[in-house]
Each structure stands twice: as C-alpha cells, then as structure tokens.
Coordinates of C-alpha atoms in Angstrom, one line a residue:
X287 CA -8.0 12.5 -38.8
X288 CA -10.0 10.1 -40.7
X289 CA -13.2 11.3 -42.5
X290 CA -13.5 13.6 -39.7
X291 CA -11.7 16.7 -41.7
X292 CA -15.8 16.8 -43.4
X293 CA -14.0 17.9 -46.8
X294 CA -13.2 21.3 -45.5
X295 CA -9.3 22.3 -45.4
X296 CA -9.8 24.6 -42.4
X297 CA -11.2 21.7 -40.4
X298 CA -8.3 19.9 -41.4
X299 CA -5.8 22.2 -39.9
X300 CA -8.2 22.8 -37.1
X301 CA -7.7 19.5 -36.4
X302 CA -3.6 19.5 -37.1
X303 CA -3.5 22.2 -34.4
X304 CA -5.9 20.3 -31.9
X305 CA -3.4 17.3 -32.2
X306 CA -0.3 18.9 -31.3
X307 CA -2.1 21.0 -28.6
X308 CA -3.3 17.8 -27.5
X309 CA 0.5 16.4 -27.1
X310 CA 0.1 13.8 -29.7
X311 CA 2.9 12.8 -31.4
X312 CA 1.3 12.1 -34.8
X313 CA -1.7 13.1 -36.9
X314 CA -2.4 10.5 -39.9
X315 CA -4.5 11.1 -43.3
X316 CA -6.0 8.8 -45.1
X317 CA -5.0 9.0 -48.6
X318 CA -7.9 7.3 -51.2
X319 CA -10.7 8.3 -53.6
X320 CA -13.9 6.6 -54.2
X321 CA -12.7 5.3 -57.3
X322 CA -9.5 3.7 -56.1
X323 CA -11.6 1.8 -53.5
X324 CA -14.6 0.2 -55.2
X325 CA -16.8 1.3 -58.2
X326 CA -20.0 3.4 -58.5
X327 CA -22.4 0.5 -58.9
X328 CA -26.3 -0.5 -57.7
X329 CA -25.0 -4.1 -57.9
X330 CA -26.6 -5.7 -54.2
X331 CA -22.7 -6.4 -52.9
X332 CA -22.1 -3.0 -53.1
X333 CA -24.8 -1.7 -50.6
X334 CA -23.8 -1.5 -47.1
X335 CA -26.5 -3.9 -45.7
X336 CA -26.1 -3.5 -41.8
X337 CA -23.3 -1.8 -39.6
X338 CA -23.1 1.8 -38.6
X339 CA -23.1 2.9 -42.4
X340 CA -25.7 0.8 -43.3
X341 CA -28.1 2.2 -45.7
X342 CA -25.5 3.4 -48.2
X343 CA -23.6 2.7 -51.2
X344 CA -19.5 2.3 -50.8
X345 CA -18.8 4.5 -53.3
X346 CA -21.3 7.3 -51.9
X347 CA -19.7 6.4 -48.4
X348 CA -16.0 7.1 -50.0
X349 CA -17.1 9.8 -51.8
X350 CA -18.4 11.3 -49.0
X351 CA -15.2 10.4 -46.7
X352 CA -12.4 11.0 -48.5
X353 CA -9.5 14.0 -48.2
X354 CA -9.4 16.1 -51.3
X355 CA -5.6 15.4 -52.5
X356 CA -4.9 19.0 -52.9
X357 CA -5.1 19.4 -49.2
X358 CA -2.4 17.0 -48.3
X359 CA 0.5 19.9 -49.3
X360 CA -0.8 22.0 -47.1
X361 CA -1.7 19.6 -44.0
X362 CA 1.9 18.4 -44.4
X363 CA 3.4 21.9 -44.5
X364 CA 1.3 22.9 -41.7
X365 CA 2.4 20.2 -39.2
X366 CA 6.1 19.9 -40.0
X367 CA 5.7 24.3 -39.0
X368 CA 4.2 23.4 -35.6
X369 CA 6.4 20.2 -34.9
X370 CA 3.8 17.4 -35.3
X371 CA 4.5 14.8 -37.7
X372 CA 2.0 13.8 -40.4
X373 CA 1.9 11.0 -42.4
X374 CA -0.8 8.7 -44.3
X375 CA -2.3 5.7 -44.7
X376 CA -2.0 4.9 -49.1
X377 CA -4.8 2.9 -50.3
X378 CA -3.3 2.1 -53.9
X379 CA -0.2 3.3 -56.0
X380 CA -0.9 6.7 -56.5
X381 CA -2.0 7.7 -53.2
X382 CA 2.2 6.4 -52.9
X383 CA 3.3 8.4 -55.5
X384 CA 1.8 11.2 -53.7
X385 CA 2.7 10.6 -50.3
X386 CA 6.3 10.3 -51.8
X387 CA 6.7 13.7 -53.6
X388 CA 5.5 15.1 -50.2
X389 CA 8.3 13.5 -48.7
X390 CA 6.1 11.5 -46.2
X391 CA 8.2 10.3 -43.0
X392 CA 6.0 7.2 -43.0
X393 CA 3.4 4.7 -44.4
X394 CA 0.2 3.3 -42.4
X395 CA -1.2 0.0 -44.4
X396 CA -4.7 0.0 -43.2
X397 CA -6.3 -3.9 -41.8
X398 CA -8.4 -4.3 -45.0
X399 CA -5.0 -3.8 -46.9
X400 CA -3.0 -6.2 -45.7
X401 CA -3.8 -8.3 -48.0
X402 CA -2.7 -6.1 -50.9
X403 CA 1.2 -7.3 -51.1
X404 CA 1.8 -4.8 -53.9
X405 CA 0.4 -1.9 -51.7
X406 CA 2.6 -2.9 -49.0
X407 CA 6.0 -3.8 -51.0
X408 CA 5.5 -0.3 -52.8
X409 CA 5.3 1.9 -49.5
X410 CA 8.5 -0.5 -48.3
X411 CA 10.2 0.3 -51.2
X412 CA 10.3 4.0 -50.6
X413 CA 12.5 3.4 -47.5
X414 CA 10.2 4.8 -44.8
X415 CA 8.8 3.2 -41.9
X416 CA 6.0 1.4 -42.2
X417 CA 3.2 0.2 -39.9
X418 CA 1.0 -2.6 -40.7
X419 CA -2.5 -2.6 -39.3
X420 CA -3.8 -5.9 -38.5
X421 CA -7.9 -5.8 -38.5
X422 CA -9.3 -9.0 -39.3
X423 CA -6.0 -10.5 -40.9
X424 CA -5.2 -13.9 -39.8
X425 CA -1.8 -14.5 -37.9
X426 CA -0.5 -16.1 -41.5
X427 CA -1.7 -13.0 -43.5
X428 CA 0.2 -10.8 -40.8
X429 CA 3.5 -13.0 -41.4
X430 CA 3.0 -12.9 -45.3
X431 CA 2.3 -9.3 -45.3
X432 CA 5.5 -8.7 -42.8
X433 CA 7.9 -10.3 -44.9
X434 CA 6.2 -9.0 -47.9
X435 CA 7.9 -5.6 -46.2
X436 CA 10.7 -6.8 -45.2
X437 CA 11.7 -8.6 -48.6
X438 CA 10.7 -5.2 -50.3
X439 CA 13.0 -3.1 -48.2
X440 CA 11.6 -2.2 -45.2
X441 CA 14.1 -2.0 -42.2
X442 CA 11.3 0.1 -39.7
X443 CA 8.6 -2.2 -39.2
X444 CA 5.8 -1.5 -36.6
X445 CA 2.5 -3.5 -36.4
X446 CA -0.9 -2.5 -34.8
X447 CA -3.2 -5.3 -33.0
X448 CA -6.1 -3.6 -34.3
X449 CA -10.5 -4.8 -33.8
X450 CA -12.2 -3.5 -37.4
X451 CA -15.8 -3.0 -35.3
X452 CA -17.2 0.7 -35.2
X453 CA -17.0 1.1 -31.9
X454 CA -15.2 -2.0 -30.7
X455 CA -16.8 -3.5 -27.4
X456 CA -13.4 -3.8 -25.1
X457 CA -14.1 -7.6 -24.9
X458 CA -13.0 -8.1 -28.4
X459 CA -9.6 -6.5 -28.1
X460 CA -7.6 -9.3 -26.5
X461 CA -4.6 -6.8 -25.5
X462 CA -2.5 -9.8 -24.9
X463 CA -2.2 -10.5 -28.5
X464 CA 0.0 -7.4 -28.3
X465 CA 2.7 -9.5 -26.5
X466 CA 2.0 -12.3 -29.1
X467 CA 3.0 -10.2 -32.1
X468 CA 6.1 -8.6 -30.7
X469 CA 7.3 -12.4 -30.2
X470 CA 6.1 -13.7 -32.9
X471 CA 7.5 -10.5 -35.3
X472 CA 10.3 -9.2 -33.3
X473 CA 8.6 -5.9 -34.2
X474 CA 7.3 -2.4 -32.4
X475 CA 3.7 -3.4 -31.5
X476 CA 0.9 -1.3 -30.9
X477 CA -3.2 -0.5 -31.0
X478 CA -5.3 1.0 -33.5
X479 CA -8.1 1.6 -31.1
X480 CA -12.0 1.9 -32.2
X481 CA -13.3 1.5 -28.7
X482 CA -15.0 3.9 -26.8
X483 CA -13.4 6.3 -23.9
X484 CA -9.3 6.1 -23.0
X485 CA -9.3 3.1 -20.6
X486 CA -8.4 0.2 -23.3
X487 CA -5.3 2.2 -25.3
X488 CA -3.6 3.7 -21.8
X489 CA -4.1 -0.3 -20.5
X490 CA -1.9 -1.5 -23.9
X491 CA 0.9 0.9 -23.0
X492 CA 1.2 -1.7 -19.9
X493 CA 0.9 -5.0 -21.8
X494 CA 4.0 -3.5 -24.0
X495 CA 1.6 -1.2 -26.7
X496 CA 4.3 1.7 -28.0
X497 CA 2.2 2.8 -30.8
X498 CA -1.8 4.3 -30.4
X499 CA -4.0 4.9 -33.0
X500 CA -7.6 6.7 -32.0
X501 CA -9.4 8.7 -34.1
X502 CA -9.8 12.5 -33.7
X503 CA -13.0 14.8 -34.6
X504 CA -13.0 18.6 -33.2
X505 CA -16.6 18.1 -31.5
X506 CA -18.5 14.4 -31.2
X507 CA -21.4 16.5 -32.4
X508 CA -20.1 16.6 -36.3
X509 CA -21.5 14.2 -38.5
X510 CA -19.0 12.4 -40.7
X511 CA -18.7 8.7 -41.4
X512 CA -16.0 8.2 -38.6
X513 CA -17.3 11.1 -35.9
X514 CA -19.5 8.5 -33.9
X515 CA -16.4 7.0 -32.6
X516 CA -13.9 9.4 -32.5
X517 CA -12.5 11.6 -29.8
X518 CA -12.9 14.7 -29.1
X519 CA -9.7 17.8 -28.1
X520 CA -10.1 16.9 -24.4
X521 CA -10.3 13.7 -24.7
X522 CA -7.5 13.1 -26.3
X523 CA -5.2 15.2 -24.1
X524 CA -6.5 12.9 -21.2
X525 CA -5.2 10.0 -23.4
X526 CA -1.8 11.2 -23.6
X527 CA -1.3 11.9 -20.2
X528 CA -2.7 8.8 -18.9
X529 CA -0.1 6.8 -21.8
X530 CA 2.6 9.1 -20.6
X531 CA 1.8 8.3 -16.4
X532 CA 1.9 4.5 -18.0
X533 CA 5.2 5.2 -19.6
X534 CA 6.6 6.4 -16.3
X535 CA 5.1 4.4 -14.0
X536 CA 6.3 1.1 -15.8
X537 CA 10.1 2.5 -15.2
X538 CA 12.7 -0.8 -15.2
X539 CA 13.2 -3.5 -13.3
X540 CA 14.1 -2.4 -10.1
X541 CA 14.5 -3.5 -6.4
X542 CA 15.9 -1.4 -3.7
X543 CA 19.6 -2.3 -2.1
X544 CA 18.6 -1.9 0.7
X545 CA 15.6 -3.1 3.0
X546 CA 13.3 -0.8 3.9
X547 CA 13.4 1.4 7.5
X548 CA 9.4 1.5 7.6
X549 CA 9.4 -1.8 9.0
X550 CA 9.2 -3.5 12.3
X551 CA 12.2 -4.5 14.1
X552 CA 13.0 -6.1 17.6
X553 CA 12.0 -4.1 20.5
X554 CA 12.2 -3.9 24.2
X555 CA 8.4 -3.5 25.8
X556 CA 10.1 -4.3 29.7
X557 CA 12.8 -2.4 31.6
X558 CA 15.7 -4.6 32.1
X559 CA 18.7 -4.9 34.1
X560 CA 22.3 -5.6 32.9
X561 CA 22.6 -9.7 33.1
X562 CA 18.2 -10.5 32.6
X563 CA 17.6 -12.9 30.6
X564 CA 15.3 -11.9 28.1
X565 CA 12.1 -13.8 27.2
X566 CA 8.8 -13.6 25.1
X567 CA 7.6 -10.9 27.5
X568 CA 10.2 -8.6 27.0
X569 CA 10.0 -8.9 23.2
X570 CA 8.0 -7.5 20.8
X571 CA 8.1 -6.7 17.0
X572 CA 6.9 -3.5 15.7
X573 CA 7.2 -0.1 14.0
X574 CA 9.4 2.1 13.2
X575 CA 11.9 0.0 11.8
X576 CA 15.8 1.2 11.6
X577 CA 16.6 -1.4 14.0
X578 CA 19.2 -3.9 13.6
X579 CA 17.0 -7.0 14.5
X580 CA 14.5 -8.3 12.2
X581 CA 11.2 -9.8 13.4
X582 CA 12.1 -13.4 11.7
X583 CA 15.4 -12.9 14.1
X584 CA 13.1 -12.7 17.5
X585 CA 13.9 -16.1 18.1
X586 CA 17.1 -16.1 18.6
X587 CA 16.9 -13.1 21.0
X588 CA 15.1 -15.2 23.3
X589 CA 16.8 -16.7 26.4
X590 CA 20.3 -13.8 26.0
X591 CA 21.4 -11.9 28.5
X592 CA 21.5 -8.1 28.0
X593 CA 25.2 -6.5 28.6
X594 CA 23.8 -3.1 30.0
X595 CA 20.5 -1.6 31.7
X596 CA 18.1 -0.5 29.0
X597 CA 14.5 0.9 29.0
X598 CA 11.3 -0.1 27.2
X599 CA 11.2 0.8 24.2
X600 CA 14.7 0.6 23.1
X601 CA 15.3 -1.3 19.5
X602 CA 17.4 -4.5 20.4
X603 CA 21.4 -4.8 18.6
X604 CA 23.3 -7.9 18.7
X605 CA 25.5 -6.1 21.0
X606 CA 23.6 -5.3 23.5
X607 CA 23.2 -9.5 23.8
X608 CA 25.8 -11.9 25.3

C-alpha cells in the first residue's frame, strides 16, 4: 500500500479489498512517522535535490507519506475478516512495538534498513517471519544483516533482490541475482519490484522468485509520493495470473516414459510380394508414428526380405522381416 492510502482510512480499506479481489496473497503497510525517519530541518542535506521527489524536504515528504498509526487496528482487522494477510514494514522500535500488540504475522525490513542491525534483531526477536529487502545493500551487508536475524531468533527468513530507483528501468534488475541469493543464503528469495508494467516480476517467478512485492494505488491518476509507479486494480490481477500460469507451467522435472506416437516411423511407399527384398525405394520415414520401426532403424531394414504380401503404406515390424 505504500503512501498510496493518501492519509485517508477509507482509501486504505479500499485498497485492502482491491488486493484480495485482485488474488494477492498479501497487502503490506508501511509503519513510520516523519520524526522517526529524519528531522524537520532547512539544513541543504535535507532537501531532496534531484529524483522524482525532488523539490522537497524529507520530513515534508514523510509527513506527507506516512499511515496514521491509528489506522493500522483497523486495516489489520479488516483483512484477517476477508482472508488476506497484512503485515508491515517497522522503520524503528516503536513501529515494532506496535506491529507486535497487533499481533503481526510478519516483518518487512525495508533496503535502506538493512543496515539498522537493531531494527532487524528486534523484529527477529518477536518470532515472526521476516523478510529482508535488499536495495542498494552490498552482498556483505545482506550477510551481516541475515545473520544479524538469524542470531536474534529468526527461523523464517525470506529475502527480496530489490532495485531502489523510482521506476526501475528493467536493465538494472539483474534477475539472476535471484539465484545468487538463494545459494548464497539458503533462503526464500524474491523481488520487490519498482519497474513499470508486469513483465519483469512474472519473469522472476521463472528464475526461482517466490516472493513479489509491487506497489498498489486504486487509480494511477492519484497523486501521492509512490502513485507514479504503482499499479493499478487491473493490473495487478493480470500480475497474479501471469505468476500463477508461471507457477504451473514450471511443474517438475519431468520426461515422458514413453516415446512419443506423433512421430515418424518406417513405412512401406511400394507394394511388395512375400520374399522382395526391400530397398531404399521401398522405404520411407514419416508421419503418423505408432509404428514399431524408428527412422534411425531404416538402415537395418534395408536389403530383408518381407515374410508376407503387404501394401504401400503399411508401417514396417521386425516381424514382418526375415
């Protein structure tokens, strides 16, 4: 849901409905306040300089962004009523406390806070799963922050290749880094996606993606700090059913016991008489298989006698040869 609720607690559930109508399996808050992210200050580091929410201070950005915490009660109450599970991404210790008394069924670390070990070995502590986004994180802050987890607790472990651009240009996702991390980790890997359109997430469910984050808006045409790259109802119902085609199509590994019928086989493109000898002109090799001769066989066909009289197009069997 992201900033994409625009402060109002009908949108929210709006949007909780959306999602499960949708057929995703998850909606996720984000749970912060300005205040618990940066500092109201006019300082030059604190003005967004470039980037799509350039022209702004950080703490009027987060001000502007964030859920009121009063909502989260009801969100959570909401979703568990229609059978979609919510949970949240924490962005300091009391946005854990809170997500605990609610009873959340998991934790989301966000990329920029990987790097905050306490954040993470709090959540882990609380014996929910946790998934760790990796942004910008370097593969040695991803292995400090996963055993920062694990050492806190954490027994569920899932971790998101994730690009922190607004919207991400598909050549900068590297998919194959999804494979990378479940080697490296041993862990559920997935994407938090910030490109453009469903083609990049459903194409991570084949490289071995089990996880998709996207974010969601009711209509493209609502302005909040995340709307300009979110998607919209439809949209995301045409993700899940091209994740769950994925999901199906990929199957196991599997190869048939049997060679096919709808092949060629040996056939008989001549008349021939009991005793003929059969040569190339009496041969050929096509369709419909079903026949007991195989085309790579032909050659040892040639130059036999045939037991019995049999017409063209008759498919050849070892015992109709001497």
């Amino acid at each position: 849901m992201s900033a994409n609720h625009g402060q109002s607690l009908s949108k929210a559930k709006e949007l909780v409905y959306a999602a499960k109508e949708a057929g995703a399996d998850a909606i996720k808050l984000q749970t912060y306040r300005a205040d618990t992210l940066t500092m109201k200050c006019d300082l030059p580091h604190f003005y967004i300089n470039e980037g799509p929410w350039k022209g702004q201070y950080l703490y009027d950005l987060y001000e502007g962004a964030y859920m009121p915490w009063d909502f989260h009660a009801q969100l959570f109450e909401l979703a568990n009523k229609i059978g979609i599970t919510c949970f949240s991404s924490p962005f300091d210790s009391t946005a854990v406390d809170l997500l605990a008394e609610l009873n959340a069924p998991a934790y989301k670390i966000a990329s920029p806070e990987l790097i905050d070990h306490d954040l993470i070995r709090k959540s882990a502590q609380t014996g929910k799963p946790l998934i760790l986004s990796t942004g910008g994180a370097t593969l040695p802050e991803i292995a400090e922050a996963v055993k920062v987890a694990k050492d806190a607790g954490a027994t569920e472990i899932a971790v998101l290749k994730c690009t922190s651009t607004y919207p991400a240009p598909p050549e900068s996702i590297n998919l194959n880094t999804i494979a990378h991390l479940k080697d490296a980790f041993g862990v559920p890997v997935g994407l938090s996606d910030h490109t453009l359109g469903n083609n990049i997430p459903i194409a991570s469910v084949a490289v071995g993606g089990c996880i998709i984050e996207k974010h969601f808006v009711m209509d493209k045409t609502e302005k909040t700090a995340d709307s300009f790259f979110s998607m919209n109802p439809e949209e995301l119902k045409q993700l899940v059913d091209g994740v769950r085609q994925v999901e199906s199509a990929l199957g196991t590994v599997s190869y048939p016991d049997e060679g096919s019928k709808a092949r060629r086989c040996v056939y008989l493109v001549k008349d021939v008489a009991q005793g003929e000898i059969l040569t190339d002109m009496h041969l050929a090799q096509m369709r419909p298989g079903g026949g007991e001769i195989q085309p790579k066989e032909i050659k040892y066909v040639v130059g036999r006698k045939v037991v019995k009289d049999m017409p063209r197009g008759a498919q050849l069997k070892w015992e109709d040869l001497s």
